[in-house]
Amino acid sequence: MVDIDSLKNSQINQKREKYSHELYWCDLDKSKFLSLLFASSFISRTCFHPFGLIKIRLQTGKTGAISTLHIVKQVWHNEGFSRGFYRGFPISLGSLLFEPIFTISLEQTRTILKTNQPNYITHSQWNILTNLISSGLATFIYQSFTTPIDVITQRIMITRARDGIHMIDVIRDIYLKSGDGIQGFYKGYFVSLTMSLPFNSILWTFYWKIQSKLEQIIPFRYDSFVSPLSASSASLLTSLLTQPIDVIKTRLQVSQKRQSIRKTCLILIHERGFKGFFSGSSPRICTIVPYTIIMMSLYEFIKRISVR
């Protein structure tokens, strides 16, 4: 004989698992959720750091003839796999310390806004606004902490392992030789915000919107495909839209002397033409799309198993 209460509970649990984008901060076991996200971020960064290095070297090259394959061969033969492709990796891990701040800001803002919907705004419109505001605020806070780490990491990435340049040399160069002092560690900060704010806002908004639509179309037994499909669609479009800003940001951050955004653009056009604004697109897409698919899938999985 079927237990009616058990059947009802099972249906509720299935719905909860399926519509995981409706889970909020108050629904989660915080310590479990954050610790599992930290571990997954570390693994993902380890896998995708080489793509980031290739992208940086493509974007800072002074000739348009440089290809992705050329950079790969150059790093492999001249620097080796671990010392070359993982140049700057230990420093980049510093950003992991601030990822819980991003997650907490994102989820808590979503929860607060969700429970304070104005009467004159529809549910669908408020969902979009909630996603845009929460992801934008979380990105602003996270970027304020991690920009110095990004600047140091990228400076190390553009140097060769055999040059004998270490982190302390890069820090001294940024702080003293450039004449910028502390400001040198925030080179490209506002450009970074102009990229990361729309990037994350568009990415998370598209992701949750596409996910909610796919969950209505795709049968429940294929639920595992919803998150990867949503993440790939959202990340591909967002990556292409923000590529020119990423190129400008990178060039500002690795430049030896202070220069304006206008001058940076003119130098880029002179050296590589307008196609230079899309240099590094392939490795960036190869980094962002798989990274987003993995991270979003893990994010959804971890979020589900962290329900209290």
PDB file of C-alpha atoms in Angstrom:
ATOM      1  CA  MET A   1       0.000   0.000   0.000  1.00  0.00           C
ATOM      2  CA  VAL A   2       1.359   3.420  -1.008  1.00  0.00           C
ATOM      3  CA  ASP A   3       2.129   5.868   1.788  1.00  0.00           C
ATOM      4  CA  ILE A   4       0.375   9.072   0.670  1.00  0.00           C
ATOM      5  CA  ASP A   5       2.497  11.330   2.918  1.00  0.00           C
ATOM      6  CA  SER A   6       5.717   9.828   1.559  1.00  0.00           C
ATOM      7  CA  LEU A   7       4.467  10.302  -1.994  1.00  0.00           C
ATOM      8  CA  LYS A   8       3.677  13.961  -1.336  1.00  0.00           C
ATOM      9  CA  ASN A   9       7.071  14.541   0.259  1.00  0.00           C
ATOM     10  CA  SER A  10       8.760  12.880  -2.709  1.00  0.00           C
ATOM     11  CA  GLN A  11       6.922  15.163  -5.139  1.00  0.00           C
ATOM     12  CA  ILE A  12       7.895  18.230  -3.117  1.00  0.00           C
ATOM     13  CA  ASN A  13      11.540  17.142  -3.051  1.00  0.00           C
ATOM     14  CA  GLN A  14      11.522  16.528  -6.797  1.00  0.00           C
ATOM     15  CA  LYS A  15      10.128  19.956  -7.437  1.00  0.00           C
ATOM     16  CA  ARG A  16      12.686  21.488  -5.080  1.00  0.00           C
ATOM     17  CA  GLU A  17      15.538  19.720  -6.860  1.00  0.00           C
ATOM     18  CA  LYS A  18      14.250  20.624 -10.289  1.00  0.00           C
ATOM     19  CA  TYR A  19      13.670  24.299  -9.598  1.00  0.00           C
ATOM     20  CA  SER A  20      16.982  24.849  -7.848  1.00  0.00           C
ATOM     21  CA  HIS A  21      17.234  28.458  -9.098  1.00  0.00           C
ATOM     22  CA  GLU A  22      14.429  29.182  -6.627  1.00  0.00           C
ATOM     23  CA  LEU A  23      16.608  28.185  -3.674  1.00  0.00           C
ATOM     24  CA  TYR A  24      17.676  31.156  -1.573  1.00  0.00           C
ATOM     25  CA  TRP A  25      20.266  31.896   1.112  1.00  0.00           C
ATOM     26  CA  CYS A  26      17.857  31.121   3.942  1.00  0.00           C
ATOM     27  CA  ASP A  27      17.300  27.604   2.537  1.00  0.00           C
ATOM     28  CA  LEU A  28      20.958  26.551   2.698  1.00  0.00           C
ATOM     29  CA  ASP A  29      23.431  25.027   5.133  1.00  0.00           C
ATOM     30  CA  LYS A  30      25.925  27.892   4.806  1.00  0.00           C
ATOM     31  CA  SER A  31      29.127  26.173   5.957  1.00  0.00           C
ATOM     32  CA  LYS A  32      28.543  23.138   3.734  1.00  0.00           C
ATOM     33  CA  PHE A  33      27.592  25.280   0.746  1.00  0.00           C
ATOM     34  CA  LEU A  34      30.602  27.624   0.984  1.00  0.00           C
ATOM     35  CA  SER A  35      33.183  24.917   1.688  1.00  0.00           C
ATOM     36  CA  LEU A  36      32.066  22.817  -1.281  1.00  0.00           C
ATOM     37  CA  LEU A  37      32.063  25.870  -3.560  1.00  0.00           C
ATOM     38  CA  PHE A  38      35.593  26.745  -2.417  1.00  0.00           C
ATOM     39  CA  ALA A  39      36.827  23.238  -3.283  1.00  0.00           C
ATOM     40  CA  SER A  40      35.128  23.266  -6.701  1.00  0.00           C
ATOM     41  CA  SER A  41      36.564  26.722  -7.509  1.00  0.00           C
ATOM     42  CA  PHE A  42      40.082  25.550  -6.674  1.00  0.00           C
ATOM     43  CA  ILE A  43      39.781  22.540  -8.989  1.00  0.00           C
ATOM     44  CA  SER A  44      38.315  24.653 -11.807  1.00  0.00           C
ATOM     45  CA  ARG A  45      41.025  27.306 -11.527  1.00  0.00           C
ATOM     46  CA  THR A  46      43.692  24.625 -11.647  1.00  0.00           C
ATOM     47  CA  CYS A  47      42.258  23.217 -14.871  1.00  0.00           C
ATOM     48  CA  PHE A  48      41.710  26.522 -16.675  1.00  0.00           C
ATOM     49  CA  HIS A  49      44.708  28.649 -15.634  1.00  0.00           C
ATOM     50  CA  PRO A  50      46.734  27.729 -18.784  1.00  0.00           C
ATOM     51  CA  PHE A  51      43.953  29.122 -21.004  1.00  0.00           C
ATOM     52  CA  GLY A  52      44.057  32.381 -19.068  1.00  0.00           C
ATOM     53  CA  LEU A  53      47.815  32.666 -19.561  1.00  0.00           C
ATOM     54  CA  ILE A  54      47.482  32.102 -23.322  1.00  0.00           C
ATOM     55  CA  LYS A  55      44.728  34.727 -23.512  1.00  0.00           C
ATOM     56  CA  ILE A  56      46.845  37.317 -21.644  1.00  0.00           C
ATOM     57  CA  ARG A  57      49.854  36.788 -23.892  1.00  0.00           C
ATOM     58  CA  LEU A  58      47.708  37.037 -27.018  1.00  0.00           C
ATOM     59  CA  GLN A  59      46.111  40.267 -25.827  1.00  0.00           C
ATOM     60  CA  THR A  60      49.419  41.905 -24.902  1.00  0.00           C
ATOM     61  CA  GLY A  61      51.280  40.860 -28.063  1.00  0.00           C
ATOM     62  CA  LYS A  62      52.452  43.723 -30.306  1.00  0.00           C
ATOM     63  CA  THR A  63      51.712  42.044 -33.600  1.00  0.00           C
ATOM     64  CA  GLY A  64      48.487  40.660 -35.011  1.00  0.00           C
ATOM     65  CA  ALA A  65      50.347  37.701 -36.526  1.00  0.00           C
ATOM     66  CA  ILE A  66      50.545  35.898 -33.185  1.00  0.00           C
ATOM     67  CA  SER A  67      48.238  32.870 -33.046  1.00  0.00           C
ATOM     68  CA  THR A  68      47.016  30.702 -30.197  1.00  0.00           C
ATOM     69  CA  LEU A  69      49.044  27.764 -31.528  1.00  0.00           C
ATOM     70  CA  HIS A  70      52.164  29.934 -31.714  1.00  0.00           C
ATOM     71  CA  ILE A  71      51.802  30.936 -28.045  1.00  0.00           C
ATOM     72  CA  VAL A  72      51.243  27.316 -26.974  1.00  0.00           C
ATOM     73  CA  LYS A  73      54.363  26.122 -28.819  1.00  0.00           C
ATOM     74  CA  GLN A  74      56.417  29.029 -27.519  1.00  0.00           C
ATOM     75  CA  VAL A  75      55.475  28.441 -23.870  1.00  0.00           C
ATOM     76  CA  TRP A  76      55.880  24.659 -24.155  1.00  0.00           C
ATOM     77  CA  HIS A  77      59.347  24.753 -25.745  1.00  0.00           C
ATOM     78  CA  ASN A  78      60.815  27.753 -23.921  1.00  0.00           C
ATOM     79  CA  GLU A  79      59.347  27.439 -20.441  1.00  0.00           C
ATOM     80  CA  GLY A  80      57.956  23.937 -19.977  1.00  0.00           C
ATOM     81  CA  PHE A  81      54.472  22.850 -18.952  1.00  0.00           C
ATOM     82  CA  SER A  82      54.272  23.537 -15.216  1.00  0.00           C
ATOM     83  CA  ARG A  83      56.570  26.596 -15.067  1.00  0.00           C
ATOM     84  CA  GLY A  84      55.168  28.065 -18.260  1.00  0.00           C
ATOM     85  CA  PHE A  85      51.437  27.406 -18.392  1.00  0.00           C
ATOM     86  CA  TYR A  86      51.071  27.817 -14.619  1.00  0.00           C
ATOM     87  CA  ARG A  87      53.020  31.046 -14.425  1.00  0.00           C
ATOM     88  CA  GLY A  88      51.318  33.233 -11.786  1.00  0.00           C
ATOM     89  CA  PHE A  89      49.026  30.441 -10.598  1.00  0.00           C
ATOM     90  CA  PRO A  90      49.961  30.573  -6.868  1.00  0.00           C
ATOM     91  CA  ILE A  91      49.231  34.316  -6.781  1.00  0.00           C
ATOM     92  CA  SER A  92      45.897  33.913  -8.578  1.00  0.00           C
ATOM     93  CA  LEU A  93      44.708  31.551  -5.851  1.00  0.00           C
ATOM     94  CA  GLY A  94      44.485  34.553  -3.541  1.00  0.00           C
ATOM     95  CA  SER A  95      41.181  35.390  -5.231  1.00  0.00           C
ATOM     96  CA  LEU A  96      39.716  32.198  -3.791  1.00  0.00           C
ATOM     97  CA  LEU A  97      39.733  33.792  -0.355  1.00  0.00           C
ATOM     98  CA  PHE A  98      37.213  36.374  -1.548  1.00  0.00           C
ATOM     99  CA  GLU A  99      34.855  34.081  -3.466  1.00  0.00           C
ATOM    100  CA  PRO A 100      32.729  33.417  -0.345  1.00  0.00           C
ATOM    101  CA  ILE A 101      32.188  37.205  -0.175  1.00  0.00           C
ATOM    102  CA  PHE A 102      30.872  37.146  -3.742  1.00  0.00           C
ATOM    103  CA  THR A 103      28.572  34.192  -3.042  1.00  0.00           C
ATOM    104  CA  ILE A 104      27.216  35.614   0.223  1.00  0.00           C
ATOM    105  CA  SER A 105      26.585  39.016  -1.379  1.00  0.00           C
ATOM    106  CA  LEU A 106      24.863  37.414  -4.356  1.00  0.00           C
ATOM    107  CA  GLU A 107      22.596  35.075  -2.412  1.00  0.00           C
ATOM    108  CA  GLN A 108      21.718  37.423   0.439  1.00  0.00           C
ATOM    109  CA  THR A 109      20.855  40.264  -1.942  1.00  0.00           C
ATOM    110  CA  ARG A 110      18.658  37.885  -3.961  1.00  0.00           C
ATOM    111  CA  THR A 111      16.854  36.819  -0.792  1.00  0.00           C
ATOM    112  CA  ILE A 112      16.298  40.393   0.423  1.00  0.00           C
ATOM    113  CA  LEU A 113      15.032  41.626  -2.947  1.00  0.00           C
ATOM    114  CA  LYS A 114      12.850  38.570  -3.490  1.00  0.00           C
ATOM    115  CA  THR A 115      10.935  39.261  -0.292  1.00  0.00           C
ATOM    116  CA  ASN A 116      10.513  42.982  -1.023  1.00  0.00           C
ATOM    117  CA  GLN A 117       8.863  43.020  -4.433  1.00  0.00           C
ATOM    118  CA  PRO A 118       6.950  46.258  -5.151  1.00  0.00           C
ATOM    119  CA  ASN A 119       3.303  45.847  -6.088  1.00  0.00           C
ATOM    120  CA  TYR A 120       3.629  47.870  -9.304  1.00  0.00           C
ATOM    121  CA  ILE A 121       6.275  45.512 -10.808  1.00  0.00           C
ATOM    122  CA  THR A 122       5.359  42.112 -12.237  1.00  0.00           C
ATOM    123  CA  HIS A 123       6.919  38.917 -10.901  1.00  0.00           C
ATOM    124  CA  SER A 124       8.866  38.323 -14.127  1.00  0.00           C
ATOM    125  CA  GLN A 125      10.220  41.879 -14.226  1.00  0.00           C
ATOM    126  CA  TRP A 126      11.229  41.759 -10.567  1.00  0.00           C
ATOM    127  CA  ASN A 127      13.077  38.477 -11.114  1.00  0.00           C
ATOM    128  CA  ILE A 128      15.158  40.098 -13.849  1.00  0.00           C
ATOM    129  CA  LEU A 129      15.872  43.163 -11.701  1.00  0.00           C
ATOM    130  CA  THR A 130      16.725  40.949  -8.726  1.00  0.00           C
ATOM    131  CA  ASN A 131      19.249  38.974 -10.761  1.00  0.00           C
ATOM    132  CA  LEU A 132      20.813  42.105 -12.285  1.00  0.00           C
ATOM    133  CA  ILE A 133      21.131  43.976  -8.982  1.00  0.00           C
ATOM    134  CA  SER A 134      22.350  41.029  -6.872  1.00  0.00           C
ATOM    135  CA  SER A 135      24.990  39.888  -9.387  1.00  0.00           C
ATOM    136  CA  GLY A 136      26.090  43.480 -10.019  1.00  0.00           C
ATOM    137  CA  LEU A 137      26.525  44.275  -6.313  1.00  0.00           C
ATOM    138  CA  ALA A 138      28.358  41.002  -5.644  1.00  0.00           C
ATOM    139  CA  THR A 139      30.702  41.668  -8.579  1.00  0.00           C
ATOM    140  CA  PHE A 140      31.461  45.217  -7.407  1.00  0.00           C
ATOM    141  CA  ILE A 141      32.431  44.018  -3.926  1.00  0.00           C
ATOM    142  CA  TYR A 142      34.452  41.062  -5.229  1.00  0.00           C
ATOM    143  CA  GLN A 143      36.295  43.150  -7.840  1.00  0.00           C
ATOM    144  CA  SER A 144      37.305  45.723  -5.230  1.00  0.00           C
ATOM    145  CA  PHE A 145      39.175  43.027  -3.306  1.00  0.00           C
ATOM    146  CA  THR A 146      40.662  41.038  -6.186  1.00  0.00           C
ATOM    147  CA  THR A 147      41.880  43.677  -8.677  1.00  0.00           C
ATOM    148  CA  PRO A 148      45.367  43.937  -7.052  1.00  0.00           C
ATOM    149  CA  ILE A 149      45.693  40.144  -7.260  1.00  0.00           C
ATOM    150  CA  ASP A 150      44.706  40.230 -10.934  1.00  0.00           C
ATOM    151  CA  VAL A 151      47.217  42.992 -11.723  1.00  0.00           C
ATOM    152  CA  ILE A 152      50.112  41.126 -10.076  1.00  0.00           C
ATOM    153  CA  THR A 153      49.104  37.805 -11.652  1.00  0.00           C
ATOM    154  CA  GLN A 154      48.861  39.276 -15.155  1.00  0.00           C
ATOM    155  CA  ARG A 155      52.220  41.055 -14.818  1.00  0.00           C
ATOM    156  CA  ILE A 156      53.808  37.725 -13.905  1.00  0.00           C
ATOM    157  CA  MET A 157      51.980  35.933 -16.746  1.00  0.00           C
ATOM    158  CA  ILE A 158      53.520  38.126 -19.442  1.00  0.00           C
ATOM    159  CA  THR A 159      57.050  37.374 -18.207  1.00  0.00           C
ATOM    160  CA  ARG A 160      58.857  34.164 -19.050  1.00  0.00           C
ATOM    161  CA  ALA A 161      59.695  31.645 -16.348  1.00  0.00           C
ATOM    162  CA  ARG A 162      63.368  31.699 -17.322  1.00  0.00           C
ATOM    163  CA  ASP A 163      63.605  35.475 -16.837  1.00  0.00           C
ATOM    164  CA  GLY A 164      63.870  34.962 -13.076  1.00  0.00           C
ATOM    165  CA  ILE A 165      61.195  37.526 -12.269  1.00  0.00           C
ATOM    166  CA  HIS A 166      59.334  36.818  -9.019  1.00  0.00           C
ATOM    167  CA  MET A 167      56.286  38.242  -7.274  1.00  0.00           C
ATOM    168  CA  ILE A 168      58.311  40.630  -5.105  1.00  0.00           C
ATOM    169  CA  ASP A 169      59.954  42.059  -8.239  1.00  0.00           C
ATOM    170  CA  VAL A 170      56.562  42.683  -9.825  1.00  0.00           C
ATOM    171  CA  ILE A 171      55.158  44.299  -6.668  1.00  0.00           C
ATOM    172  CA  ARG A 172      58.218  46.567  -6.383  1.00  0.00           C
ATOM    173  CA  ASP A 173      57.928  47.474 -10.059  1.00  0.00           C
ATOM    174  CA  ILE A 174      54.218  48.351  -9.744  1.00  0.00           C
ATOM    175  CA  TYR A 175      54.596  50.314  -6.508  1.00  0.00           C
ATOM    176  CA  LEU A 176      57.931  52.116  -7.056  1.00  0.00           C
ATOM    177  CA  LYS A 177      59.105  52.154 -10.679  1.00  0.00           C
ATOM    178  CA  SER A 178      55.757  53.006 -12.243  1.00  0.00           C
ATOM    179  CA  GLY A 179      55.363  55.972  -9.893  1.00  0.00           C
ATOM    180  CA  ASP A 180      51.731  55.025  -9.217  1.00  0.00           C
ATOM    181  CA  GLY A 181      52.118  53.724  -5.666  1.00  0.00           C
ATOM    182  CA  ILE A 182      49.022  51.950  -4.373  1.00  0.00           C
ATOM    183  CA  GLN A 183      47.061  53.169  -7.392  1.00  0.00           C
ATOM    184  CA  GLY A 184      49.245  50.948  -9.549  1.00  0.00           C
ATOM    185  CA  PHE A 185      47.590  47.882  -8.055  1.00  0.00           C
ATOM    186  CA  TYR A 186      44.217  49.176  -9.233  1.00  0.00           C
ATOM    187  CA  LYS A 187      45.163  49.797 -12.846  1.00  0.00           C
ATOM    188  CA  GLY A 188      42.193  49.079 -15.041  1.00  0.00           C
ATOM    189  CA  TYR A 189      39.884  48.893 -12.018  1.00  0.00           C
ATOM    190  CA  PHE A 190      37.107  50.997 -13.520  1.00  0.00           C
ATOM    191  CA  VAL A 191      37.524  49.306 -16.897  1.00  0.00           C
ATOM    192  CA  SER A 192      37.331  45.970 -15.072  1.00  0.00           C
ATOM    193  CA  LEU A 193      34.071  47.098 -13.476  1.00  0.00           C
ATOM    194  CA  THR A 194      32.674  48.208 -16.826  1.00  0.00           C
ATOM    195  CA  MET A 195      33.342  44.669 -18.052  1.00  0.00           C
ATOM    196  CA  SER A 196      32.691  42.495 -15.011  1.00  0.00           C
ATOM    197  CA  LEU A 197      29.499  44.284 -13.938  1.00  0.00           C
ATOM    198  CA  PRO A 198      27.673  43.787 -17.251  1.00  0.00           C
ATOM    199  CA  PHE A 199      29.349  40.410 -17.768  1.00  0.00           C
ATOM    200  CA  ASN A 200      28.171  38.917 -14.488  1.00  0.00           C
ATOM    201  CA  SER A 201      24.827  40.695 -14.564  1.00  0.00           C
ATOM    202  CA  ILE A 202      24.095  39.426 -18.094  1.00  0.00           C
ATOM    203  CA  LEU A 203      25.520  35.988 -17.373  1.00  0.00           C
ATOM    204  CA  TRP A 204      23.529  35.292 -14.204  1.00  0.00           C
ATOM    205  CA  THR A 205      20.347  36.887 -15.555  1.00  0.00           C
ATOM    206  CA  PHE A 206      20.511  34.911 -18.802  1.00  0.00           C
ATOM    207  CA  TYR A 207      21.461  31.750 -16.937  1.00  0.00           C
ATOM    208  CA  TRP A 208      18.533  31.834 -14.533  1.00  0.00           C
ATOM    209  CA  LYS A 209      16.114  32.974 -17.242  1.00  0.00           C
ATOM    210  CA  ILE A 210      17.180  30.273 -19.719  1.00  0.00           C
ATOM    211  CA  GLN A 211      17.186  27.681 -16.950  1.00  0.00           C
ATOM    212  CA  SER A 212      13.634  28.498 -15.912  1.00  0.00           C
ATOM    213  CA  LYS A 213      12.476  28.174 -19.540  1.00  0.00           C
ATOM    214  CA  LEU A 214      14.342  24.915 -20.182  1.00  0.00           C
ATOM    215  CA  GLU A 215      12.955  23.352 -17.012  1.00  0.00           C
ATOM    216  CA  GLN A 216       9.485  23.865 -18.434  1.00  0.00           C
ATOM    217  CA  ILE A 217      10.455  22.257 -21.758  1.00  0.00           C
ATOM    218  CA  ILE A 218      12.893  19.477 -20.888  1.00  0.00           C
ATOM    219  CA  PRO A 219      11.375  16.382 -19.204  1.00  0.00           C
ATOM    220  CA  PHE A 220      12.336  15.876 -15.571  1.00  0.00           C
ATOM    221  CA  ARG A 221      14.366  12.737 -16.329  1.00  0.00           C
ATOM    222  CA  TYR A 222      16.726  14.908 -18.416  1.00  0.00           C
ATOM    223  CA  ASP A 223      17.060  17.525 -15.696  1.00  0.00           C
ATOM    224  CA  SER A 224      20.861  17.096 -15.610  1.00  0.00           C
ATOM    225  CA  PHE A 225      21.101  18.776 -19.043  1.00  0.00           C
ATOM    226  CA  VAL A 226      19.328  21.972 -17.972  1.00  0.00           C
ATOM    227  CA  SER A 227      22.218  23.635 -16.172  1.00  0.00           C
ATOM    228  CA  PRO A 228      24.942  22.881 -18.803  1.00  0.00           C
ATOM    229  CA  LEU A 229      22.709  24.087 -21.652  1.00  0.00           C
ATOM    230  CA  SER A 230      21.773  27.257 -19.780  1.00  0.00           C
ATOM    231  CA  ALA A 231      25.377  27.991 -18.824  1.00  0.00           C
ATOM    232  CA  SER A 232      26.805  27.399 -22.330  1.00  0.00           C
ATOM    233  CA  SER A 233      24.243  29.656 -24.016  1.00  0.00           C
ATOM    234  CA  ALA A 234      24.601  32.477 -21.489  1.00  0.00           C
ATOM    235  CA  SER A 235      28.412  32.369 -21.285  1.00  0.00           C
ATOM    236  CA  LEU A 236      29.029  32.238 -25.066  1.00  0.00           C
ATOM    237  CA  LEU A 237      26.912  35.310 -25.750  1.00  0.00           C
ATOM    238  CA  THR A 238      28.268  37.236 -22.773  1.00  0.00           C
ATOM    239  CA  SER A 239      31.885  36.405 -23.655  1.00  0.00           C
ATOM    240  CA  LEU A 240      31.569  37.771 -27.197  1.00  0.00           C
ATOM    241  CA  LEU A 241      29.793  40.947 -26.085  1.00  0.00           C
ATOM    242  CA  THR A 242      32.452  41.856 -23.508  1.00  0.00           C
ATOM    243  CA  GLN A 243      35.631  40.802 -25.395  1.00  0.00           C
ATOM    244  CA  PRO A 244      36.730  44.343 -26.460  1.00  0.00           C
ATOM    245  CA  ILE A 245      36.470  45.604 -22.883  1.00  0.00           C
ATOM    246  CA  ASP A 246      38.525  42.651 -21.645  1.00  0.00           C
ATOM    247  CA  VAL A 247      41.316  43.437 -24.128  1.00  0.00           C
ATOM    248  CA  ILE A 248      41.455  47.106 -23.062  1.00  0.00           C
ATOM    249  CA  LYS A 249      41.409  46.140 -19.372  1.00  0.00           C
ATOM    250  CA  THR A 250      44.287  43.682 -19.806  1.00  0.00           C
ATOM    251  CA  ARG A 251      46.439  46.175 -21.711  1.00  0.00           C
ATOM    252  CA  LEU A 252      45.849  48.850 -19.064  1.00  0.00           C
ATOM    253  CA  GLN A 253      46.815  46.501 -16.261  1.00  0.00           C
ATOM    254  CA  VAL A 254      50.057  45.222 -17.812  1.00  0.00           C
ATOM    255  CA  SER A 255      51.302  48.581 -19.144  1.00  0.00           C
ATOM    256  CA  GLN A 256      54.505  49.804 -17.524  1.00  0.00           C
ATOM    257  CA  LYS A 257      53.351  53.435 -17.422  1.00  0.00           C
ATOM    258  CA  ARG A 258      50.039  55.105 -16.672  1.00  0.00           C
ATOM    259  CA  GLN A 259      47.982  55.746 -19.787  1.00  0.00           C
ATOM    260  CA  SER A 260      44.394  56.649 -20.595  1.00  0.00           C
ATOM    261  CA  ILE A 261      41.769  54.346 -22.083  1.00  0.00           C
ATOM    262  CA  ARG A 262      41.798  56.468 -25.256  1.00  0.00           C
ATOM    263  CA  LYS A 263      45.557  56.139 -25.668  1.00  0.00           C
ATOM    264  CA  THR A 264      45.356  52.405 -24.993  1.00  0.00           C
ATOM    265  CA  CYS A 265      42.759  52.019 -27.755  1.00  0.00           C
ATOM    266  CA  LEU A 266      44.811  54.096 -30.227  1.00  0.00           C
ATOM    267  CA  ILE A 267      47.956  52.047 -29.555  1.00  0.00           C
ATOM    268  CA  LEU A 268      45.987  48.831 -29.994  1.00  0.00           C
ATOM    269  CA  ILE A 269      44.497  50.001 -33.318  1.00  0.00           C
ATOM    270  CA  HIS A 270      47.929  51.136 -34.543  1.00  0.00           C
ATOM    271  CA  GLU A 271      49.597  47.833 -33.630  1.00  0.00           C
ATOM    272  CA  ARG A 272      46.895  45.336 -34.561  1.00  0.00           C
ATOM    273  CA  GLY A 273      43.989  47.147 -36.179  1.00  0.00           C
ATOM    274  CA  PHE A 274      40.371  46.928 -35.045  1.00  0.00           C
ATOM    275  CA  LYS A 275      40.572  43.149 -34.978  1.00  0.00           C
ATOM    276  CA  GLY A 276      42.895  43.606 -32.012  1.00  0.00           C
ATOM    277  CA  PHE A 277      39.837  44.311 -29.868  1.00  0.00           C
ATOM    278  CA  PHE A 278      38.881  40.677 -30.360  1.00  0.00           C
ATOM    279  CA  SER A 279      42.358  39.216 -29.863  1.00  0.00           C
ATOM    280  CA  GLY A 280      42.323  36.305 -27.464  1.00  0.00           C
ATOM    281  CA  SER A 281      38.652  35.552 -28.203  1.00  0.00           C
ATOM    282  CA  SER A 282      39.212  31.858 -28.847  1.00  0.00           C
ATOM    283  CA  PRO A 283      41.158  31.042 -25.647  1.00  0.00           C
ATOM    284  CA  ARG A 284      38.809  33.296 -23.658  1.00  0.00           C
ATOM    285  CA  ILE A 285      35.766  31.435 -24.977  1.00  0.00           C
ATOM    286  CA  CYS A 286      37.588  28.125 -24.413  1.00  0.00           C
ATOM    287  CA  THR A 287      38.106  29.260 -20.833  1.00  0.00           C
ATOM    288  CA  ILE A 288      34.813  30.965 -20.033  1.00  0.00           C
ATOM    289  CA  VAL A 289      32.304  28.571 -21.628  1.00  0.00           C
ATOM    290  CA  PRO A 290      33.646  25.274 -20.177  1.00  0.00           C
ATOM    291  CA  TYR A 291      34.485  27.018 -16.898  1.00  0.00           C
ATOM    292  CA  THR A 292      30.966  28.444 -16.653  1.00  0.00           C
ATOM    293  CA  ILE A 293      29.372  25.106 -17.556  1.00  0.00           C
ATOM    294  CA  ILE A 294      31.379  23.309 -14.884  1.00  0.00           C
ATOM    295  CA  MET A 295      30.969  26.016 -12.239  1.00  0.00           C
ATOM    296  CA  MET A 296      27.233  26.515 -12.821  1.00  0.00           C
ATOM    297  CA  SER A 297      26.597  22.760 -12.846  1.00  0.00           C
ATOM    298  CA  LEU A 298      28.580  22.388  -9.646  1.00  0.00           C
ATOM    299  CA  TYR A 299      26.873  25.460  -8.209  1.00  0.00           C
ATOM    300  CA  GLU A 300      23.450  23.934  -8.846  1.00  0.00           C
ATOM    301  CA  PHE A 301      24.487  20.517  -7.532  1.00  0.00           C
ATOM    302  CA  ILE A 302      26.123  21.932  -4.404  1.00  0.00           C
ATOM    303  CA  LYS A 303      23.170  24.223  -3.816  1.00  0.00           C
ATOM    304  CA  ARG A 304      20.758  21.289  -3.955  1.00  0.00           C
ATOM    305  CA  ILE A 305      22.711  19.074  -1.579  1.00  0.00           C
ATOM    306  CA  SER A 306      23.221  22.004   0.815  1.00  0.00           C
ATOM    307  CA  VAL A 307      19.500  22.464   1.456  1.00  0.00           C
ATOM    308  CA  ARG A 308      18.793  22.335   5.190  1.00  0.00           C
TER     309      ARG A 308
END
